[in-house]
mmCIF file of C-alpha atoms and ligand atoms in Angstrom:
data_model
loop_
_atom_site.group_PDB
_atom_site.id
_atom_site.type_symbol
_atom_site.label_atom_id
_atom_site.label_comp_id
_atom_site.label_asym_id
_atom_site.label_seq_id
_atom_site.Cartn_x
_atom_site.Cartn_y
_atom_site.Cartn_z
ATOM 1 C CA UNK C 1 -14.637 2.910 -21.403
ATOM 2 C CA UNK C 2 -16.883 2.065 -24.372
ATOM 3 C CA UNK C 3 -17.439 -1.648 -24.249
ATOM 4 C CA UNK C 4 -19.529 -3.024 -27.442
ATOM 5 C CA UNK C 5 -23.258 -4.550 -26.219
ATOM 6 C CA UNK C 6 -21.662 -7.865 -28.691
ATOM 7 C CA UNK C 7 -18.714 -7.883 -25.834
ATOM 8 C CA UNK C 8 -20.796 -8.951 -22.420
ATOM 9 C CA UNK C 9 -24.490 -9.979 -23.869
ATOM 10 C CA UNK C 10 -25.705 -12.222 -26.269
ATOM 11 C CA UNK C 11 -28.403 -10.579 -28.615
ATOM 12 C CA UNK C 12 -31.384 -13.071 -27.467
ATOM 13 C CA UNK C 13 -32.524 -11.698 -24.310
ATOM 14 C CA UNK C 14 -35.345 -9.356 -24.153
ATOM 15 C CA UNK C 15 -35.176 -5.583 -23.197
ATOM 16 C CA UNK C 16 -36.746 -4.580 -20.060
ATOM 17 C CA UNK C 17 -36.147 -7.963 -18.674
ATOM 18 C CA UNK C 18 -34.787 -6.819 -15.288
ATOM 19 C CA UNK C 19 -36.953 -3.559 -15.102
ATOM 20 C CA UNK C 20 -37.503 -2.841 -11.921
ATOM 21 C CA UNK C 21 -35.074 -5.261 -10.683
ATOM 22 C CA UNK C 22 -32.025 -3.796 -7.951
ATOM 23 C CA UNK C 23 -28.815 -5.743 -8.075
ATOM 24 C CA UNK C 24 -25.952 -5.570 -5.243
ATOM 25 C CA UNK C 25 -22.519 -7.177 -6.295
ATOM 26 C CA UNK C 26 -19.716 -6.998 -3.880
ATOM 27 C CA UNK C 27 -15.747 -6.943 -6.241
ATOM 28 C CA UNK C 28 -18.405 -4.845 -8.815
ATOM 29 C CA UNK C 29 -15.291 -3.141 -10.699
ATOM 30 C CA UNK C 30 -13.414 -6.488 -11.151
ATOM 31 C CA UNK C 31 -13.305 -7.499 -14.846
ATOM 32 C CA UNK C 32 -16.209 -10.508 -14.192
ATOM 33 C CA UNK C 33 -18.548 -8.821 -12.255
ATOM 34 C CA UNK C 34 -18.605 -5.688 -13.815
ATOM 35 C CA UNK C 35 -19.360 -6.902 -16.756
ATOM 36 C CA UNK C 36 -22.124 -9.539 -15.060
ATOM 37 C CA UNK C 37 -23.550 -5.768 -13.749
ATOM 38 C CA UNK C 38 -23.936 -4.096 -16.953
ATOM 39 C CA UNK C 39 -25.435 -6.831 -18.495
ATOM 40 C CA UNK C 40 -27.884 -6.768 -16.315
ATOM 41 C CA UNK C 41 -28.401 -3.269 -16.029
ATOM 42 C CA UNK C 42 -28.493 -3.146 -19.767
ATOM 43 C CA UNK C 43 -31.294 -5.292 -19.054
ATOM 44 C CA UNK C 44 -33.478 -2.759 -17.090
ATOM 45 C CA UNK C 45 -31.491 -3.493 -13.910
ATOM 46 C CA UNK C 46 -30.441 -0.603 -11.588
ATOM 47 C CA UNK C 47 -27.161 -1.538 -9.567
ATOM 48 C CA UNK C 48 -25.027 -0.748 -6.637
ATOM 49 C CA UNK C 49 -21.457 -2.015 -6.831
ATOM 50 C CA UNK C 50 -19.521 -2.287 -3.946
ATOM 51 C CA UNK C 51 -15.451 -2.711 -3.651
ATOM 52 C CA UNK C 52 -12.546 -1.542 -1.387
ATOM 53 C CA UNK C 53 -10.797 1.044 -3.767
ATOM 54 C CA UNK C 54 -12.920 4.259 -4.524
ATOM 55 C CA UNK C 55 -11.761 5.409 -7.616
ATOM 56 C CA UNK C 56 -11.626 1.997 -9.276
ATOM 57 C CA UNK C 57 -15.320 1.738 -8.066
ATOM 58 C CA UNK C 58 -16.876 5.054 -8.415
ATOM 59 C CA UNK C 59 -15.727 4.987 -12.106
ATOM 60 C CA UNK C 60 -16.805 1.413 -13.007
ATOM 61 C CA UNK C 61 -20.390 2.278 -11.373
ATOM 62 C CA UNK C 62 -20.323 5.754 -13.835
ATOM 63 C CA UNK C 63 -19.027 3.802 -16.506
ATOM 64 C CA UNK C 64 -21.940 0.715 -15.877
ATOM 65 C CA UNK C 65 -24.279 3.385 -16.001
ATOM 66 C CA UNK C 66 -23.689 4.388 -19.773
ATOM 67 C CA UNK C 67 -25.121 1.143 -21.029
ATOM 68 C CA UNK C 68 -29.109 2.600 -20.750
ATOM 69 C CA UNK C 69 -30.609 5.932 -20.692
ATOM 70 C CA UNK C 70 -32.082 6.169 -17.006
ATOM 71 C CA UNK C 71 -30.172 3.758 -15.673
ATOM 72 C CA UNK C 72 -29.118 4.436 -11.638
ATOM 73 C CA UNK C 73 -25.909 2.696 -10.832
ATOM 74 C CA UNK C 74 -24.093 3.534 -7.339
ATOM 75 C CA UNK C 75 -20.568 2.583 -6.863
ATOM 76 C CA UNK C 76 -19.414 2.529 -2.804
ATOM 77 C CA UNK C 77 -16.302 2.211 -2.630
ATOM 78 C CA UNK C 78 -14.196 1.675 0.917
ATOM 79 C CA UNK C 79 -16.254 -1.238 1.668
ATOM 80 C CA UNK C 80 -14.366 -4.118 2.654
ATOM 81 C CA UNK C 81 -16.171 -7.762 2.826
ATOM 82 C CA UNK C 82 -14.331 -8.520 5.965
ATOM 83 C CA UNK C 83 -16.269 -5.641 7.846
ATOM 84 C CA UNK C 84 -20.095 -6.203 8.128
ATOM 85 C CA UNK C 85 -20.988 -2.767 9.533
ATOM 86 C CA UNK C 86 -19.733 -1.519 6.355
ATOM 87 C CA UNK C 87 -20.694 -4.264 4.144
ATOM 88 C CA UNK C 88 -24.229 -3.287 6.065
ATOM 89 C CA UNK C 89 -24.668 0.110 5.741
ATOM 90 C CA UNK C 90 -23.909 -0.001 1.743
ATOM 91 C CA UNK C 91 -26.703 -2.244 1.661
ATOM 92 C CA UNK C 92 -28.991 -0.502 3.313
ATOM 93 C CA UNK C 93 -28.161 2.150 1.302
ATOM 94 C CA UNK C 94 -28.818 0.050 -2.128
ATOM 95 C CA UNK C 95 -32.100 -0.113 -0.903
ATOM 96 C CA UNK C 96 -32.705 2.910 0.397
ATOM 97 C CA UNK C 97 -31.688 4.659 -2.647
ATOM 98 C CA UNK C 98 -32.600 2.504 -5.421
ATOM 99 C CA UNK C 99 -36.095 1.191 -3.717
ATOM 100 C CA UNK C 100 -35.397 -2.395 -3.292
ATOM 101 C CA UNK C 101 -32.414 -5.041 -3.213
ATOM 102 C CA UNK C 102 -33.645 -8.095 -5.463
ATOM 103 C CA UNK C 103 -30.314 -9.621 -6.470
ATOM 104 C CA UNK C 104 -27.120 -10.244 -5.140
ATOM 105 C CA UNK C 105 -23.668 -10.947 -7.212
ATOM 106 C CA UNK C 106 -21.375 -12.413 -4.235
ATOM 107 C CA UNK C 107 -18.022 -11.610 -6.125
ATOM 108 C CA UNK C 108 -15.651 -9.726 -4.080
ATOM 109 C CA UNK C 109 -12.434 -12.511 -3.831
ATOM 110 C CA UNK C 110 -8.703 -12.065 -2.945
ATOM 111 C CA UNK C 111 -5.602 -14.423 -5.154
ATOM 112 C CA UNK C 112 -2.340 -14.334 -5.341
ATOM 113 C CA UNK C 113 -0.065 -17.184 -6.980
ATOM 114 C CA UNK C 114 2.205 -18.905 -4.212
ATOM 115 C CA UNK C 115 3.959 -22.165 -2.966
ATOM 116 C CA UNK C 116 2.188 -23.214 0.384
ATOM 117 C CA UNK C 117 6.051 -22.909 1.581
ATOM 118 C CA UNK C 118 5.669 -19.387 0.808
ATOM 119 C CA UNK C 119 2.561 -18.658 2.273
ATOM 120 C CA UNK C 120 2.219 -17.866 5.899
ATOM 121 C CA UNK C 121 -0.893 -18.202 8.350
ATOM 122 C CA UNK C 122 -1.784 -14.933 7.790
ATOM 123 C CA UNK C 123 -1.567 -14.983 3.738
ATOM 124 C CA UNK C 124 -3.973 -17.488 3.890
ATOM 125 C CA UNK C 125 -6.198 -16.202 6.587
ATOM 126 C CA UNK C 126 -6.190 -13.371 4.090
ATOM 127 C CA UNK C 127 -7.977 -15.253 1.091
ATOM 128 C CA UNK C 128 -10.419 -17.151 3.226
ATOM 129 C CA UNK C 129 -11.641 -13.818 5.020
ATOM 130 C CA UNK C 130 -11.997 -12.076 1.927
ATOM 131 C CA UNK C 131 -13.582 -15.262 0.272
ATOM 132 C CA UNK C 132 -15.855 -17.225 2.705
ATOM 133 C CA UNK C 133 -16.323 -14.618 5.857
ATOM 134 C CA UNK C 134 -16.294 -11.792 2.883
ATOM 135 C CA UNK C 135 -19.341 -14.160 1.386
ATOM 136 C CA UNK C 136 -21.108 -14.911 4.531
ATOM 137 C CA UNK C 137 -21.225 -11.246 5.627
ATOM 138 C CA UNK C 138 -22.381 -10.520 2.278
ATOM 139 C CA UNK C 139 -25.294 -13.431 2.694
ATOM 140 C CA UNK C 140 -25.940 -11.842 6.754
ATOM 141 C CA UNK C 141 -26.593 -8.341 5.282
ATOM 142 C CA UNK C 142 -28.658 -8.482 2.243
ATOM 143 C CA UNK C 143 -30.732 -11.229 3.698
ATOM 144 C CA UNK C 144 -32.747 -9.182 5.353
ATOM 145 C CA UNK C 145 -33.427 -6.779 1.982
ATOM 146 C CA UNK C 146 -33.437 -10.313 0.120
ATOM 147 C CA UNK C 147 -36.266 -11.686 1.796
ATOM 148 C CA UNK C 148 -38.687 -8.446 1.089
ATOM 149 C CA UNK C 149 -37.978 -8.909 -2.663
ATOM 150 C CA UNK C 150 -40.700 -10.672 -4.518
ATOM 151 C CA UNK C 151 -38.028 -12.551 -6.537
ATOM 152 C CA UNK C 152 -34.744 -12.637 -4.184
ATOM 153 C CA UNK C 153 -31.875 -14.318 -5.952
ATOM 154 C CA UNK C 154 -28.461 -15.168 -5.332
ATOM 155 C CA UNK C 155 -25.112 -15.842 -7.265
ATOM 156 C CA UNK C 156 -21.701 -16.697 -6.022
ATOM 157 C CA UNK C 157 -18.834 -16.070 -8.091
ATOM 158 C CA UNK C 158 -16.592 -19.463 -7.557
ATOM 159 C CA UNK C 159 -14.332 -21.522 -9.613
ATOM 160 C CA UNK C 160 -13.548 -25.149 -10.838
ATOM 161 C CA UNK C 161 -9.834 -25.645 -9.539
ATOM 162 C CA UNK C 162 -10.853 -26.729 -6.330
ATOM 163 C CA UNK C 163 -12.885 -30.013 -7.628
ATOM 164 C CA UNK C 164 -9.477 -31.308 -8.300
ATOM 165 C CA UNK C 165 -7.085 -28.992 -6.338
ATOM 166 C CA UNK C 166 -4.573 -26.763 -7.457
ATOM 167 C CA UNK C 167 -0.949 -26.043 -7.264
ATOM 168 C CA UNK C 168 0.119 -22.502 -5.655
ATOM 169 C CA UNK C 169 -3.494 -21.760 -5.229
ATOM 170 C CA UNK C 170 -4.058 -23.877 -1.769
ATOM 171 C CA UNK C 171 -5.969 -20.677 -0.325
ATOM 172 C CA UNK C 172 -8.080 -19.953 -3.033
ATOM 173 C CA UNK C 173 -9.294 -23.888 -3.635
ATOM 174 C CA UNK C 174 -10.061 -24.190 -0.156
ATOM 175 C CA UNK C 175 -11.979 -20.618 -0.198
ATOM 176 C CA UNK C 176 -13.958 -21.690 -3.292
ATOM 177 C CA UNK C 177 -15.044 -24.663 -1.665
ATOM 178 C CA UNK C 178 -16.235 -23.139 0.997
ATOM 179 C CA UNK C 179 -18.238 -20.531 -1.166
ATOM 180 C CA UNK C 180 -19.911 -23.723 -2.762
ATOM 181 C CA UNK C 181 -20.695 -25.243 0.604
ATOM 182 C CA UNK C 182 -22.758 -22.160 1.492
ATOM 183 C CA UNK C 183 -23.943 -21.831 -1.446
ATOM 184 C CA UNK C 184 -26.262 -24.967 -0.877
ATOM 185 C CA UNK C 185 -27.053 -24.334 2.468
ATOM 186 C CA UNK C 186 -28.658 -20.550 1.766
ATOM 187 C CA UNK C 187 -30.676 -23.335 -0.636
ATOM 188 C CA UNK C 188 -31.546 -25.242 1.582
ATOM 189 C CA UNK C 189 -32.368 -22.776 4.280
ATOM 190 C CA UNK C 190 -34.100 -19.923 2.487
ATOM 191 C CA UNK C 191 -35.198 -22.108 -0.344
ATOM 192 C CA UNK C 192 -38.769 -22.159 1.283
ATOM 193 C CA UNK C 193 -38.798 -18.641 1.809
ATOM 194 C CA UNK C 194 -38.468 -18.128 -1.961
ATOM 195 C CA UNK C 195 -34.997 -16.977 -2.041
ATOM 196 C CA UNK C 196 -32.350 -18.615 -5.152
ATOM 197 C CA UNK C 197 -28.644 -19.580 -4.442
ATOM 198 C CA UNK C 198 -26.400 -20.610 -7.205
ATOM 199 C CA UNK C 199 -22.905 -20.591 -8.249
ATOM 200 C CA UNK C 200 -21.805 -19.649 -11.479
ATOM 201 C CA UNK C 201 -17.725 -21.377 -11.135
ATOM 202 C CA UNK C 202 -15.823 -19.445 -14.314
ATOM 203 C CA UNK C 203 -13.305 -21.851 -16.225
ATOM 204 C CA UNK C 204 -10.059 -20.369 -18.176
ATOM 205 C CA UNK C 205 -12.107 -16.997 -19.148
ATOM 206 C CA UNK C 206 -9.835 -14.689 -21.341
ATOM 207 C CA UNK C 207 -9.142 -11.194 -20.775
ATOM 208 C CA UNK C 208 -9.571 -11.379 -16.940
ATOM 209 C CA UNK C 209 -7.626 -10.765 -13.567
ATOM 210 C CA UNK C 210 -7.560 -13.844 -12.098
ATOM 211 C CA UNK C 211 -6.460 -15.717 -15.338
ATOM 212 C CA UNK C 212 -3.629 -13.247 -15.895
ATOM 213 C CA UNK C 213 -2.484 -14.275 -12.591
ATOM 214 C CA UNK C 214 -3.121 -17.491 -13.059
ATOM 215 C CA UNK C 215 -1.720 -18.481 -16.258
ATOM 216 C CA UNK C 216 0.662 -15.421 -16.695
ATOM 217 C CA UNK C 217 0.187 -12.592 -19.781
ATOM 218 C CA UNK C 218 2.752 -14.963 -21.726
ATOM 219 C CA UNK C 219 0.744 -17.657 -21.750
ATOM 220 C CA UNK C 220 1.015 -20.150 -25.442
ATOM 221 C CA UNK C 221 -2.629 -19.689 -26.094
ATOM 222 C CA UNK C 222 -3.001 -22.035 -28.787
ATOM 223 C CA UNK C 223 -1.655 -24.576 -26.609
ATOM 224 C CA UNK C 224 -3.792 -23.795 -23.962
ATOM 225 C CA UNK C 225 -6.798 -23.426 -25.978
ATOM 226 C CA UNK C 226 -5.762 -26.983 -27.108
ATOM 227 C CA UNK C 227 -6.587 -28.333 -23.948
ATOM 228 C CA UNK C 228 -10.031 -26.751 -23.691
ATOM 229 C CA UNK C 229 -12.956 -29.507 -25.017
ATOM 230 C CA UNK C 230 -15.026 -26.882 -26.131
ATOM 231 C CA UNK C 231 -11.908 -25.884 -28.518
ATOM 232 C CA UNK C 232 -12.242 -21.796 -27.017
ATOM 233 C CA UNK C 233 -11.615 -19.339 -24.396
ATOM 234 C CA UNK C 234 -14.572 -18.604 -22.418
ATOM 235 C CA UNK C 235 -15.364 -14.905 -22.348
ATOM 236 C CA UNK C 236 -17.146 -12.208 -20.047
ATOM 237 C CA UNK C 237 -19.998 -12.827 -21.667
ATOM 238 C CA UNK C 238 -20.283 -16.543 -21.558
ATOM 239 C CA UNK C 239 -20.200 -15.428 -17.753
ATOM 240 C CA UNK C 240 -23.138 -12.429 -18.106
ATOM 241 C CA UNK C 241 -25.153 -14.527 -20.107
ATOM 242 C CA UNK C 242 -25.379 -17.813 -17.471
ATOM 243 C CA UNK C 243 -25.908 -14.894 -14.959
ATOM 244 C CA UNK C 244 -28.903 -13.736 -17.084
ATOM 245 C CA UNK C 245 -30.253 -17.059 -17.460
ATOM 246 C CA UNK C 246 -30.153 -17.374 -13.728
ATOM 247 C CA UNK C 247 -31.700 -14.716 -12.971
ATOM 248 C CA UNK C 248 -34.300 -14.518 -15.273
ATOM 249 C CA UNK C 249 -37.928 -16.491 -14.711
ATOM 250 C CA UNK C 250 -36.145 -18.814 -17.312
ATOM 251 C CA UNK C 251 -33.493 -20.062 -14.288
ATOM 252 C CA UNK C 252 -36.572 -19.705 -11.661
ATOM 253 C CA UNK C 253 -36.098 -23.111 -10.425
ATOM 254 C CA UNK C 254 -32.294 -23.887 -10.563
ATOM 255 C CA UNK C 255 -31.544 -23.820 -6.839
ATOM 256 C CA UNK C 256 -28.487 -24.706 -4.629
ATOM 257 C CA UNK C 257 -26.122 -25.529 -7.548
ATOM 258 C CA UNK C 258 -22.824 -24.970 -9.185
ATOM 259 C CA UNK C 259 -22.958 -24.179 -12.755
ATOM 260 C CA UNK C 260 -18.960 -24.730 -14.533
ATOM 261 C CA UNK C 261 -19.019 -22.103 -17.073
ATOM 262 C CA UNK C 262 -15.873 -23.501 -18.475
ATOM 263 C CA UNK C 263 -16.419 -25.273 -22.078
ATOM 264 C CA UNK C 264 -15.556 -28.863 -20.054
ATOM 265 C CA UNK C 265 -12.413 -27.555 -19.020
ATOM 266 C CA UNK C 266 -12.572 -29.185 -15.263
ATOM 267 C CA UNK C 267 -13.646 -32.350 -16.808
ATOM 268 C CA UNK C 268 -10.345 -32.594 -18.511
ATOM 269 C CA UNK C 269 -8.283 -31.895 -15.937
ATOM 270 C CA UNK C 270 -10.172 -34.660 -13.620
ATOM 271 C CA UNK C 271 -9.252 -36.998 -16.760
ATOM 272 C CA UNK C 272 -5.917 -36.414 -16.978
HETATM 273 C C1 HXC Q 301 2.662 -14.811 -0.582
HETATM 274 C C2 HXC Q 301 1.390 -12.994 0.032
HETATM 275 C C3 HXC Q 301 1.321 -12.549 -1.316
HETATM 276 C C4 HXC Q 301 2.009 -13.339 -2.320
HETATM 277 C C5 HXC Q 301 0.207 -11.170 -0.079
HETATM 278 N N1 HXC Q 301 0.688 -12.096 0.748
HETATM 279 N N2 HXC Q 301 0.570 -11.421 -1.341
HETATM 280 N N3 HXC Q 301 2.054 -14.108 0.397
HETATM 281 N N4 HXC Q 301 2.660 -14.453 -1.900
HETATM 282 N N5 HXC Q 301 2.014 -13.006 -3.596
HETATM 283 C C6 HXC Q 301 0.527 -12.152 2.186
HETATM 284 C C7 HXC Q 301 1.102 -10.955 2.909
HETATM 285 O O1 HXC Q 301 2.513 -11.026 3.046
HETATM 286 C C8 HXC Q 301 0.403 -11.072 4.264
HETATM 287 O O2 HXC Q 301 0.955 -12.080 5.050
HETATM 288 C C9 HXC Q 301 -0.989 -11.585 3.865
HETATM 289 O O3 HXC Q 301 -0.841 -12.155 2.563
HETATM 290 C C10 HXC Q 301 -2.014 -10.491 3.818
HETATM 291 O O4 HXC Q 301 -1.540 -9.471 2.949
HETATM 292 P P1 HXC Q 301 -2.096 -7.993 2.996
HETATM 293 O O5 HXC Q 301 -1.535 -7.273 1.830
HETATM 294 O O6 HXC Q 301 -1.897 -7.410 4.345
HETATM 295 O O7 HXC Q 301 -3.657 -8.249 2.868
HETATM 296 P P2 HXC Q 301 -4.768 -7.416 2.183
HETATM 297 O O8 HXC Q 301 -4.374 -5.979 2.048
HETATM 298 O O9 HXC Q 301 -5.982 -7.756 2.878
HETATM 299 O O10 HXC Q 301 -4.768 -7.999 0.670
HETATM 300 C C11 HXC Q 301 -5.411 -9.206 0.387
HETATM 301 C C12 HXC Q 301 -4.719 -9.934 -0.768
HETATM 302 C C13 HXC Q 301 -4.478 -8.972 -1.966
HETATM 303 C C14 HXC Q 301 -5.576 -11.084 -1.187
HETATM 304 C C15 HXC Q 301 -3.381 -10.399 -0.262
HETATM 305 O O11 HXC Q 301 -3.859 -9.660 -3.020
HETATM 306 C C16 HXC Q 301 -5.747 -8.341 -2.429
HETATM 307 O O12 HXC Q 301 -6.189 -7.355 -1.867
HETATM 308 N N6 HXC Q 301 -6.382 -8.830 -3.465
HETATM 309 C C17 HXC Q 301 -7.672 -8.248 -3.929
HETATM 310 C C18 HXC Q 301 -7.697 -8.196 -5.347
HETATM 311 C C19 HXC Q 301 -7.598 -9.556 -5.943
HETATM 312 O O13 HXC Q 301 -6.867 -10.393 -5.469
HETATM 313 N N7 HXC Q 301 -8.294 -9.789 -6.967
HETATM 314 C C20 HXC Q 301 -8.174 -11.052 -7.646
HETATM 315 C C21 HXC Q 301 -9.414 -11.418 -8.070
HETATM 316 S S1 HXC Q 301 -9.207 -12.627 -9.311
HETATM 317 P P3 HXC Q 301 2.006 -11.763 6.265
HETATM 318 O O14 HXC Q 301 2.325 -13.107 6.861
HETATM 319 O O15 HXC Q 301 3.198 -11.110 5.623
HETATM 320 O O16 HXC Q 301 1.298 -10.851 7.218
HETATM 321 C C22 HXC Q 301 -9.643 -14.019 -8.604
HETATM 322 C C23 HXC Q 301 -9.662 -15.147 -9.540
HETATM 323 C C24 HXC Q 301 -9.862 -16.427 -8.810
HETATM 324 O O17 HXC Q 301 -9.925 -14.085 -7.477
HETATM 325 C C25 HXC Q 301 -9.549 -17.571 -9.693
HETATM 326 C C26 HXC Q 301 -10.260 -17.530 -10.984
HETATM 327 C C27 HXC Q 301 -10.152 -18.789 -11.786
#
């Protein structure tokens, strides 16, 4: 798939930023992420992407790889968050094979719309393991890679419905809170061994999974967009570009927080 540069990056950041720079993001094919990875490997980056279904990985990490001449991007697919040995081996193998593991994109996250009457125990077991155990494994393995980097940074992909809950999402809020919670305490902990943790927490972003499931295909858009302060969408690339920022020398001392990407949208729901 030919994505235009003008899709996922703004045209103000320099090339060669992330030269020599290794990131590891767990959900890599998923629309957000994958598009987080190639800007950043359009950037100088190289990149291993992780995710459960082969295929859907193996050709996002070939497709990634287009967006520079040289660029080394491995897709592992198979690997489930739940599992650490897994979740451990493909980043050993990051390292191994691309020299180093610098960054981290903790994205890999589980949703499905439905009434807490029509969720069971294990339905919502589901989203937290994928979302907050998934995370924590993620945290547990790199750490170790993390902490030889000279610039070891962290992003969690999160959201904004859980700062005011949200109907038929119960597992998901309470996941994303969670992911926020240990957010701040990698901060805290491994702050003074050099290592960044932020969220990025993606408002209504067009074009995506999780809003398609979310808002449904048939959405009214201009009603919708109504409601949005910032009077747009977001887009993929309002997403790569905060990622970017954050992990350039730029965001070098943004630590332990969550960063709404979401033209004011939470705001407006907490005021109405
Ligand atoms: C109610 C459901 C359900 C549904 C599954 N379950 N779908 N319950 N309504 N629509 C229940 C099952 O019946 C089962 O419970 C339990 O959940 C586990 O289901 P499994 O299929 O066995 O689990 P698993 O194979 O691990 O799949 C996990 C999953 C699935 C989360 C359920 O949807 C998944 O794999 N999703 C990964 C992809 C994904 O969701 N991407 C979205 C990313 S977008 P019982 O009781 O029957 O055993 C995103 C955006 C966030 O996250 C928000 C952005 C703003």
């Amino acid at each position: 798939m030919v994505v235009p540069e003008s899709k996922y990056l703004s045209p103000i950041w320099k090339d060669g930023l992330f030269n020599n720079r290794v990131v590891f993001v767990t959900g890599g094919a998923g629309t957000i992420c994958s598009m987080q990875t190639r800007a950043l490997v359009r950037l100088g980056a190289n990149a291993c992407i992780i995710g459960r279904n082969v295929e859907k990985t193996e050709a996002a990490a070939k497709d990634i790889a287009q967006v520079r001449p040289g660029a080394k991007v491995i897709g592992i697919g198979g690997c489930d968050v739940r599992k650490p040995e897994s979740l451990a081996a493909a980043a050993d193998r990051c390292a191994r094979e691309l020299g180093s593991l610098d960054f981290v994109i903790a994205g890999a996250a589980g949703n499905f719309v439905a009434p807490m009457e029509g969720m069971s125990s294990n339905a919502f077991k589901a989203v937290m393991d994928i979302d907050v155990l998934g995370t924590f494994n993620t945290i547990k393995v790199t750490m170790p890679h993390l902490l030889r980097s000279k610039d070891p940074r962290i992003i969690y992909v999160s959201a904004t419905f859980h700062y005011t809950g949200m109907p038929f999402q119960a597992h998901v809020s309470a996941a994303k809170a969670s992911i926020d919670s240990l957010c701040a305490s990698v901060a805290l902990e491994y702050g003074p061994r050099g290592v960044q943790s932020n969220v990025i927490a993606p408002g209504p972003i067009a074009e995506t999974e999780g809003m398609d499931r979310l808002a449904g295909k048939d959405v009214d858009s201009t009603a919708f967009t109504a409601q949005i302060p910032s009077g747009r969408m977001g887009t993929v690339k309002d997403i790569a570009d905060a990622t970017v920022f954050l992990f350039s020398e730029g965001g070098s001392y943004i630590n332990g927080q969550i960063i709404p990407v979401d033209g004011a949208s939470w705001r407006r729901q907490s005021s109405m």
